[in-house]
Amino acid sequence: MKQQFEYIAFVDTEKTPGVAKKIESTVASAKKLGLSAKSTLFSPNLSGAWGFIKALFNTKTEVVFVRFSSLLFPFLFFPLLVARLKGAKIVVDVPTPRKSVLVELKTAEPRLVVRIFKQLISLLSASWVLLPANLIVQYAQESAWYLFGVKHKTLKIGNGINIPNNLPIANAAWCSGDTLNLIAVAQLAQWHGYDRLLKAIAKLEQQPSAPQLQLTIVGEGEALEPLKSLAKALNIDNKVVFTGFLSGAKLDAQFSHAHIGVASLGLYRIGLEEASVLKTREYVARGLSVIGAAHDPDFPENSEIRLMVSNSDSVDDIAELLATLPERKLMSPVKLRAYAEQNLSMESKLKSILDKLN
């Protein structure tokens, strides 16, 4: 019989479709690896919490993935312990370092009392809530407080993505003298740091020998209007196109003539020195090299695929990188896609996790 695999999560599929998509991608990858896999998702309310607890008590699955939730996990200690004593191998998927969530709450939760309550829950639950797990999966470095007693069973690994066979590969080849097309796709927020990029482009505009650049920003969010205003104030609105949210063929069309993808450039604003950004992986899967800030567990600092800039407010280093891009010999889109399939796919990541369990 096939080994059984279940991913159980506390998630609002309407408000956070990206989370639901990642879970379904993990399940699909488990099936490709030969497991009998399914997902069980619960709405983030009292009824969903009770359903989550019962699902853990009643599970007969051999491998149980559980997505971490700060508010819910103190109540899951005993259900997880029971599941493990019954023979299940428990993997806790921690999508964001818990130390970073504390920082994010400062801006994400405007209600002071609620913010303090959530921070206290996180600090007091510490690492003891993870003790029943066989394996804890992290995508960036965690603090010593949250690793105490569980560091030996914590696996730091880069995020994986689902790469459909029909995902188009960028076909735009840059030639000397051509306009260099940059693309940035995100649910726009301050921590994406695209204001740094706009300022760097404006700085290059003052240099007669600078390459011709065109930036396409795809997405909506709280940072959209401030970015539009900044582009206008810097007098580079002719260099920047804001498309709003795009998907499907319209999004593919924007990628088709892009040369470089731009990932998050402001991770320091949420206290991150390391991150495993999903968008970086999508860019590479589509055949694009990437500009990014902060360390990434899947790419060395001198990577020819992920071109690093400082994880700070600096604009000079971004401008310098943009100025020298035409001189770089970038990896071909086909080779970038092959790299993504071998190193960044959900299947490759899940296989590493399952191997660690055995």
Short mmCIF file of C-alpha atoms in Angstrom, two decimals:
data_model
loop_
_atom_site.label_atom_id
_atom_site.label_comp_id
_atom_site.label_asym_id
_atom_site.label_seq_id
_atom_site.Cartn_x
_atom_site.Cartn_y
_atom_site.Cartn_z
CA MET A 1 0.00 0.00 0.00
CA LYS A 2 1.08 3.58 -0.62
CA GLN A 3 2.34 5.56 2.35
CA GLN A 4 -0.40 7.94 3.56
CA PHE A 5 0.21 11.68 3.71
CA GLU A 6 -2.09 14.41 5.06
CA TYR A 7 -1.59 18.17 5.27
CA ILE A 8 -3.77 19.74 7.99
CA ALA A 9 -3.99 23.53 8.18
CA PHE A 10 -5.89 26.39 9.77
CA VAL A 11 -6.46 28.72 6.80
CA ASP A 12 -8.96 31.11 5.22
CA THR A 13 -8.92 30.02 1.58
CA GLU A 14 -10.61 33.24 0.43
CA LYS A 15 -8.42 35.75 2.26
CA THR A 16 -5.17 33.82 1.81
CA PRO A 17 -5.51 31.90 -1.48
CA GLY A 18 -1.72 31.77 -1.80
CA VAL A 19 -1.46 29.69 1.36
CA ALA A 20 -4.16 27.30 0.15
CA LYS A 21 -2.39 27.05 -3.21
CA LYS A 22 0.90 26.14 -1.54
CA ILE A 23 -0.78 23.43 0.52
CA GLU A 24 -2.45 21.93 -2.55
CA SER A 25 0.90 22.07 -4.37
CA THR A 26 2.50 20.16 -1.51
CA VAL A 27 -0.23 17.51 -1.71
CA ALA A 28 0.12 17.27 -5.50
CA SER A 29 3.88 16.83 -5.11
CA ALA A 30 3.37 14.10 -2.51
CA LYS A 31 1.19 12.25 -5.03
CA LYS A 32 3.89 12.60 -7.69
CA LEU A 33 6.33 11.03 -5.23
CA GLY A 34 4.02 8.02 -4.91
CA LEU A 35 2.20 8.80 -1.66
CA SER A 36 -1.54 8.59 -1.02
CA ALA A 37 -1.99 12.27 -0.17
CA LYS A 38 -4.78 14.65 0.81
CA SER A 39 -5.31 18.00 2.53
CA THR A 40 -7.70 18.88 5.35
CA LEU A 41 -8.29 22.62 5.73
CA PHE A 42 -10.15 24.31 8.57
CA SER A 43 -11.51 27.86 8.69
CA PRO A 44 -9.82 30.12 11.28
CA ASN A 45 -12.68 30.22 13.79
CA LEU A 46 -13.73 28.30 16.92
CA SER A 47 -15.50 25.61 14.91
CA GLY A 48 -12.45 25.19 12.72
CA ALA A 49 -10.14 25.01 15.74
CA TRP A 50 -12.24 22.23 17.27
CA GLY A 51 -12.27 20.41 13.94
CA PHE A 52 -8.48 20.71 13.76
CA ILE A 53 -8.06 19.22 17.24
CA LYS A 54 -10.41 16.32 16.47
CA ALA A 55 -8.63 15.63 13.17
CA LEU A 56 -5.32 15.20 14.99
CA PHE A 57 -6.84 12.97 17.67
CA ASN A 58 -8.49 10.77 15.03
CA THR A 59 -5.82 10.67 12.35
CA LYS A 60 -4.53 7.32 11.16
CA THR A 61 -2.21 8.85 8.58
CA GLU A 62 1.46 7.85 8.54
CA VAL A 63 2.88 11.29 7.68
CA VAL A 64 1.03 14.35 9.00
CA PHE A 65 2.04 17.85 7.89
CA VAL A 66 0.69 20.60 10.15
CA ARG A 67 0.95 24.29 9.26
CA PHE A 68 2.06 26.32 12.27
CA SER A 69 -0.36 28.81 13.84
CA SER A 70 0.76 30.94 16.82
CA LEU A 71 -2.69 31.19 18.39
CA LEU A 72 -3.72 27.58 17.81
CA PHE A 73 -0.57 25.61 18.64
CA PRO A 74 -0.73 25.85 22.45
CA PHE A 75 -4.00 23.90 22.14
CA LEU A 76 -2.47 21.33 19.78
CA PHE A 77 0.28 20.05 22.07
CA PHE A 78 -1.70 17.07 23.40
CA PRO A 79 -3.46 16.21 20.10
CA LEU A 80 -0.08 16.20 18.36
CA LEU A 81 1.40 14.09 21.13
CA VAL A 82 -1.46 11.57 20.84
CA ALA A 83 -1.04 11.41 17.05
CA ARG A 84 2.66 10.73 17.43
CA LEU A 85 2.12 8.06 20.09
CA LYS A 86 -0.28 6.36 17.66
CA GLY A 87 2.58 6.11 15.15
CA ALA A 88 2.18 9.19 12.95
CA LYS A 89 5.27 11.07 11.86
CA ILE A 90 4.56 14.73 12.56
CA VAL A 91 6.04 17.50 10.43
CA VAL A 92 5.34 21.09 11.53
CA ASP A 93 5.58 23.55 8.65
CA VAL A 94 6.61 27.00 9.97
CA PRO A 95 6.07 29.37 7.01
CA THR A 96 7.67 32.46 8.61
CA PRO A 97 10.26 32.59 11.42
CA ARG A 98 8.36 33.29 14.61
CA LYS A 99 10.83 36.03 15.54
CA SER A 100 9.80 37.85 12.34
CA VAL A 101 6.09 37.51 13.11
CA LEU A 102 6.71 39.51 16.31
CA VAL A 103 8.17 42.32 14.21
CA GLU A 104 5.39 42.14 11.61
CA LEU A 105 2.75 42.55 14.32
CA LYS A 106 4.06 46.05 15.06
CA THR A 107 2.68 47.29 11.76
CA ALA A 108 0.16 44.57 10.82
CA GLU A 109 -1.91 44.83 14.03
CA PRO A 110 -2.91 48.45 14.81
CA ARG A 111 -4.90 47.54 17.95
CA LEU A 112 -2.44 47.82 20.85
CA VAL A 113 -4.18 45.40 23.23
CA VAL A 114 -4.65 42.75 20.54
CA ARG A 115 -1.05 43.19 19.39
CA ILE A 116 0.33 42.74 22.92
CA PHE A 117 -1.90 39.67 23.44
CA LYS A 118 -0.64 38.02 20.24
CA GLN A 119 2.97 38.82 21.06
CA LEU A 120 2.60 37.36 24.57
CA ILE A 121 1.02 34.17 23.22
CA SER A 122 3.94 33.78 20.82
CA LEU A 123 6.61 34.43 23.45
CA LEU A 124 5.03 32.23 26.11
CA SER A 125 4.39 29.30 23.77
CA ALA A 126 8.10 29.44 22.87
CA SER A 127 9.39 26.09 21.60
CA TRP A 128 7.52 23.72 23.92
CA VAL A 129 4.51 23.65 21.58
CA LEU A 130 6.74 22.01 18.95
CA LEU A 131 8.11 19.23 21.14
CA PRO A 132 5.71 16.50 19.83
CA ALA A 133 6.95 17.00 16.24
CA ASN A 134 9.32 14.58 14.55
CA LEU A 135 10.54 17.36 12.28
CA ILE A 136 10.15 21.15 12.14
CA VAL A 137 10.57 22.78 8.74
CA GLN A 138 11.81 26.39 8.66
CA TYR A 139 12.51 28.55 5.61
CA ALA A 140 14.86 31.04 7.30
CA GLN A 141 16.93 31.24 10.47
CA GLU A 142 14.92 31.23 13.70
CA SER A 143 15.93 32.84 17.02
CA ALA A 144 17.44 30.82 19.88
CA TRP A 145 14.28 31.38 22.00
CA TYR A 146 12.10 29.48 19.56
CA LEU A 147 14.74 26.83 18.83
CA PHE A 148 15.45 25.92 22.46
CA GLY A 149 15.13 22.15 22.84
CA VAL A 150 14.03 21.56 19.22
CA LYS A 151 17.03 22.75 17.23
CA HIS A 152 18.18 19.15 16.65
CA LYS A 153 14.98 18.34 14.77
CA THR A 154 14.66 21.59 12.83
CA LEU A 155 15.36 21.51 9.10
CA LYS A 156 16.06 24.81 7.38
CA ILE A 157 15.17 24.46 3.73
CA GLY A 158 14.27 26.75 0.86
CA ASN A 159 10.65 27.08 -0.20
CA GLY A 160 9.51 24.89 -3.06
CA ILE A 161 7.06 25.78 -5.81
CA ASN A 162 4.84 23.85 -8.16
CA ILE A 163 6.22 24.11 -11.71
CA PRO A 164 3.55 23.11 -14.25
CA ASN A 165 4.85 21.60 -17.48
CA ASN A 166 3.01 24.31 -19.42
CA LEU A 167 4.47 27.25 -17.43
CA PRO A 168 5.87 29.54 -20.18
CA ILE A 169 9.59 30.31 -20.25
CA ALA A 170 10.64 33.90 -20.92
CA ASN A 171 11.78 34.23 -24.51
CA ALA A 172 13.20 37.76 -24.50
CA ALA A 173 16.93 37.80 -25.22
CA TRP A 174 18.66 41.02 -24.23
CA CYS A 175 21.09 42.50 -26.76
CA SER A 176 23.46 45.41 -26.25
CA GLY A 177 21.63 48.66 -26.86
CA ASP A 178 18.20 47.18 -26.15
CA THR A 179 15.99 48.36 -23.30
CA LEU A 180 16.50 46.14 -20.26
CA ASN A 181 13.06 45.04 -19.03
CA LEU A 182 12.60 44.46 -15.29
CA ILE A 183 9.49 42.90 -13.79
CA ALA A 184 8.30 42.96 -10.17
CA VAL A 185 5.22 40.96 -9.17
CA ALA A 186 3.78 41.16 -5.66
CA GLN A 187 0.89 41.96 -3.36
CA LEU A 188 2.56 45.31 -2.89
CA ALA A 189 3.68 46.15 0.64
CA GLN A 190 6.39 48.26 2.22
CA TRP A 191 8.63 45.27 2.84
CA HIS A 192 8.94 44.61 -0.89
CA GLY A 193 11.18 47.69 -0.97
CA TYR A 194 10.35 48.72 -4.51
CA ASP A 195 10.77 52.36 -3.48
CA ARG A 196 14.51 51.57 -3.36
CA LEU A 197 14.33 50.36 -6.95
CA LEU A 198 12.52 53.48 -8.16
CA LYS A 199 15.11 55.72 -6.49
CA ALA A 200 17.92 53.69 -8.09
CA ILE A 201 16.35 54.07 -11.54
CA ALA A 202 16.02 57.81 -10.95
CA LYS A 203 19.69 57.96 -9.99
CA LEU A 204 20.69 56.16 -13.18
CA GLU A 205 18.69 58.64 -15.23
CA GLN A 206 21.27 61.26 -14.25
CA GLN A 207 24.07 59.24 -15.89
CA PRO A 208 24.29 59.65 -19.69
CA SER A 209 25.99 56.26 -20.17
CA ALA A 210 23.43 54.32 -18.12
CA PRO A 211 21.48 51.51 -19.83
CA GLN A 212 17.89 52.07 -20.89
CA LEU A 213 15.56 50.45 -18.34
CA GLN A 214 11.86 49.73 -18.22
CA LEU A 215 10.19 48.48 -15.04
CA THR A 216 6.82 46.73 -14.96
CA ILE A 217 5.20 46.43 -11.53
CA VAL A 218 2.39 43.88 -11.42
CA GLY A 219 0.07 43.76 -8.44
CA GLU A 220 -2.02 45.74 -6.00
CA GLY A 221 -1.78 46.40 -2.30
CA GLU A 222 -1.13 49.08 0.28
CA ALA A 223 2.11 50.25 -1.35
CA LEU A 224 0.68 50.75 -4.85
CA GLU A 225 -0.39 54.39 -4.58
CA PRO A 226 2.75 55.49 -2.69
CA LEU A 227 4.88 53.86 -5.42
CA LYS A 228 2.91 55.63 -8.15
CA SER A 229 3.36 58.95 -6.36
CA LEU A 230 7.08 58.30 -5.88
CA ALA A 231 7.60 57.46 -9.56
CA LYS A 232 5.90 60.70 -10.52
CA ALA A 233 7.85 62.74 -7.96
CA LEU A 234 11.12 61.26 -9.24
CA ASN A 235 10.08 62.08 -12.81
CA ILE A 236 10.50 58.46 -13.96
CA ASP A 237 6.83 57.61 -14.51
CA ASN A 238 7.74 57.10 -18.19
CA LYS A 239 10.08 54.30 -17.06
CA VAL A 240 7.59 52.49 -14.84
CA VAL A 241 4.38 50.72 -15.81
CA PHE A 242 1.85 49.74 -13.13
CA THR A 243 -0.48 47.04 -14.47
CA GLY A 244 -2.49 46.23 -11.35
CA PHE A 245 -3.31 42.60 -10.59
CA LEU A 246 -2.82 40.17 -13.49
CA SER A 247 -3.12 36.42 -13.83
CA GLY A 248 -3.18 33.74 -16.51
CA ALA A 249 -2.36 34.74 -20.08
CA LYS A 250 -2.11 38.45 -19.23
CA LEU A 251 0.54 37.75 -16.58
CA ASP A 252 2.37 35.37 -18.93
CA ALA A 253 2.48 38.13 -21.54
CA GLN A 254 4.27 40.46 -19.12
CA PHE A 255 6.82 37.79 -18.27
CA SER A 256 7.42 36.92 -21.92
CA HIS A 257 9.38 40.08 -22.69
CA ALA A 258 11.08 40.48 -19.28
CA HIS A 259 14.82 40.02 -18.79
CA ILE A 260 15.20 40.26 -14.99
CA GLY A 261 12.79 39.64 -12.10
CA VAL A 262 12.89 41.77 -8.96
CA ALA A 263 12.12 40.06 -5.65
CA SER A 264 11.72 41.63 -2.20
CA LEU A 265 14.23 44.41 -1.51
CA GLY A 266 12.97 45.51 1.92
CA LEU A 267 13.01 42.39 4.08
CA TYR A 268 14.99 44.28 6.74
CA ARG A 269 11.81 46.26 7.34
CA ILE A 270 10.21 43.18 8.90
CA GLY A 271 13.37 42.06 10.69
CA LEU A 272 14.50 39.44 8.17
CA GLU A 273 18.14 38.86 7.27
CA GLU A 274 17.26 35.62 5.52
CA ALA A 275 14.15 34.56 3.63
CA SER A 276 12.98 31.98 1.13
CA VAL A 277 10.87 34.18 -1.13
CA LEU A 278 8.40 32.28 -3.31
CA LYS A 279 8.45 34.93 -6.03
CA THR A 280 12.20 34.42 -6.51
CA ARG A 281 11.51 30.80 -7.33
CA GLU A 282 8.72 31.65 -9.75
CA TYR A 283 10.99 34.06 -11.62
CA VAL A 284 13.68 31.38 -11.99
CA ALA A 285 11.11 28.79 -13.07
CA ARG A 286 10.01 31.23 -15.78
CA GLY A 287 13.61 31.60 -16.98
CA LEU A 288 14.59 34.87 -15.34
CA SER A 289 17.57 35.82 -13.20
CA VAL A 290 16.53 37.69 -10.06
CA ILE A 291 17.54 40.76 -8.09
CA GLY A 292 17.00 40.23 -4.36
CA ALA A 293 18.06 41.29 -0.88
CA ALA A 294 18.85 39.23 2.25
CA HIS A 295 20.20 35.70 2.29
CA ASP A 296 18.32 32.82 0.70
CA PRO A 297 19.07 29.19 1.68
CA ASP A 298 18.85 28.04 -1.95
CA PHE A 299 21.36 30.51 -3.43
CA PRO A 300 24.98 31.35 -2.51
CA GLU A 301 25.92 35.00 -2.13
CA ASN A 302 27.86 34.97 -5.41
CA SER A 303 25.05 33.28 -7.34
CA GLU A 304 24.78 34.13 -11.03
CA ILE A 305 21.04 33.42 -10.75
CA ARG A 306 20.07 35.52 -7.74
CA LEU A 307 21.89 38.85 -7.91
CA MET A 308 22.15 40.24 -4.38
CA VAL A 309 21.94 43.82 -3.21
CA SER A 310 22.19 45.04 0.37
CA ASN A 311 19.33 44.38 2.75
CA SER A 312 19.15 48.03 3.78
CA ASP A 313 17.90 51.45 2.72
CA SER A 314 20.86 51.87 0.37
CA VAL A 315 20.09 52.94 -3.19
CA ASP A 316 23.65 53.18 -4.52
CA ASP A 317 24.28 49.43 -4.71
CA ILE A 318 21.04 48.84 -6.63
CA ALA A 319 21.94 51.61 -9.08
CA GLU A 320 25.41 50.10 -9.50
CA LEU A 321 23.99 46.65 -10.19
CA LEU A 322 21.51 48.01 -12.74
CA ALA A 323 24.30 49.94 -14.46
CA THR A 324 26.44 46.80 -14.84
CA LEU A 325 23.66 44.37 -15.82
CA PRO A 326 24.33 44.77 -19.58
CA GLU A 327 27.92 43.63 -18.99
CA ARG A 328 26.89 40.41 -17.23
CA LYS A 329 26.53 37.11 -18.98
CA LEU A 330 23.22 35.87 -17.62
CA MET A 331 22.23 32.22 -17.60
CA SER A 332 19.89 31.28 -20.44
CA PRO A 333 16.15 30.96 -19.70
CA VAL A 334 16.21 27.23 -20.53
CA LYS A 335 19.05 26.57 -18.08
CA LEU A 336 17.31 28.63 -15.41
CA ARG A 337 14.15 26.55 -15.81
CA ALA A 338 16.18 23.34 -15.51
CA TYR A 339 17.82 24.66 -12.34
CA ALA A 340 14.41 25.45 -10.86
CA GLU A 341 13.06 21.98 -11.64
CA GLN A 342 16.07 20.28 -10.04
CA ASN A 343 16.52 22.52 -7.00
CA LEU A 344 13.45 24.68 -6.36
CA SER A 345 10.48 22.45 -7.16
CA MET A 346 8.08 21.32 -4.47
CA GLU A 347 8.91 17.69 -5.30
CA SER A 348 12.63 18.20 -4.64
CA LYS A 349 11.92 19.95 -1.31
CA LEU A 350 9.35 17.40 -0.15
CA LYS A 351 11.69 14.53 -1.00
CA SER A 352 14.36 16.10 1.23
CA ILE A 353 11.86 16.40 4.06
CA LEU A 354 10.64 12.81 3.72
CA ASP A 355 14.22 11.52 3.53
CA LYS A 356 14.96 13.35 6.78
CA LEU A 357 11.99 11.58 8.45
CA ASN A 358 13.24 8.10 7.52
#
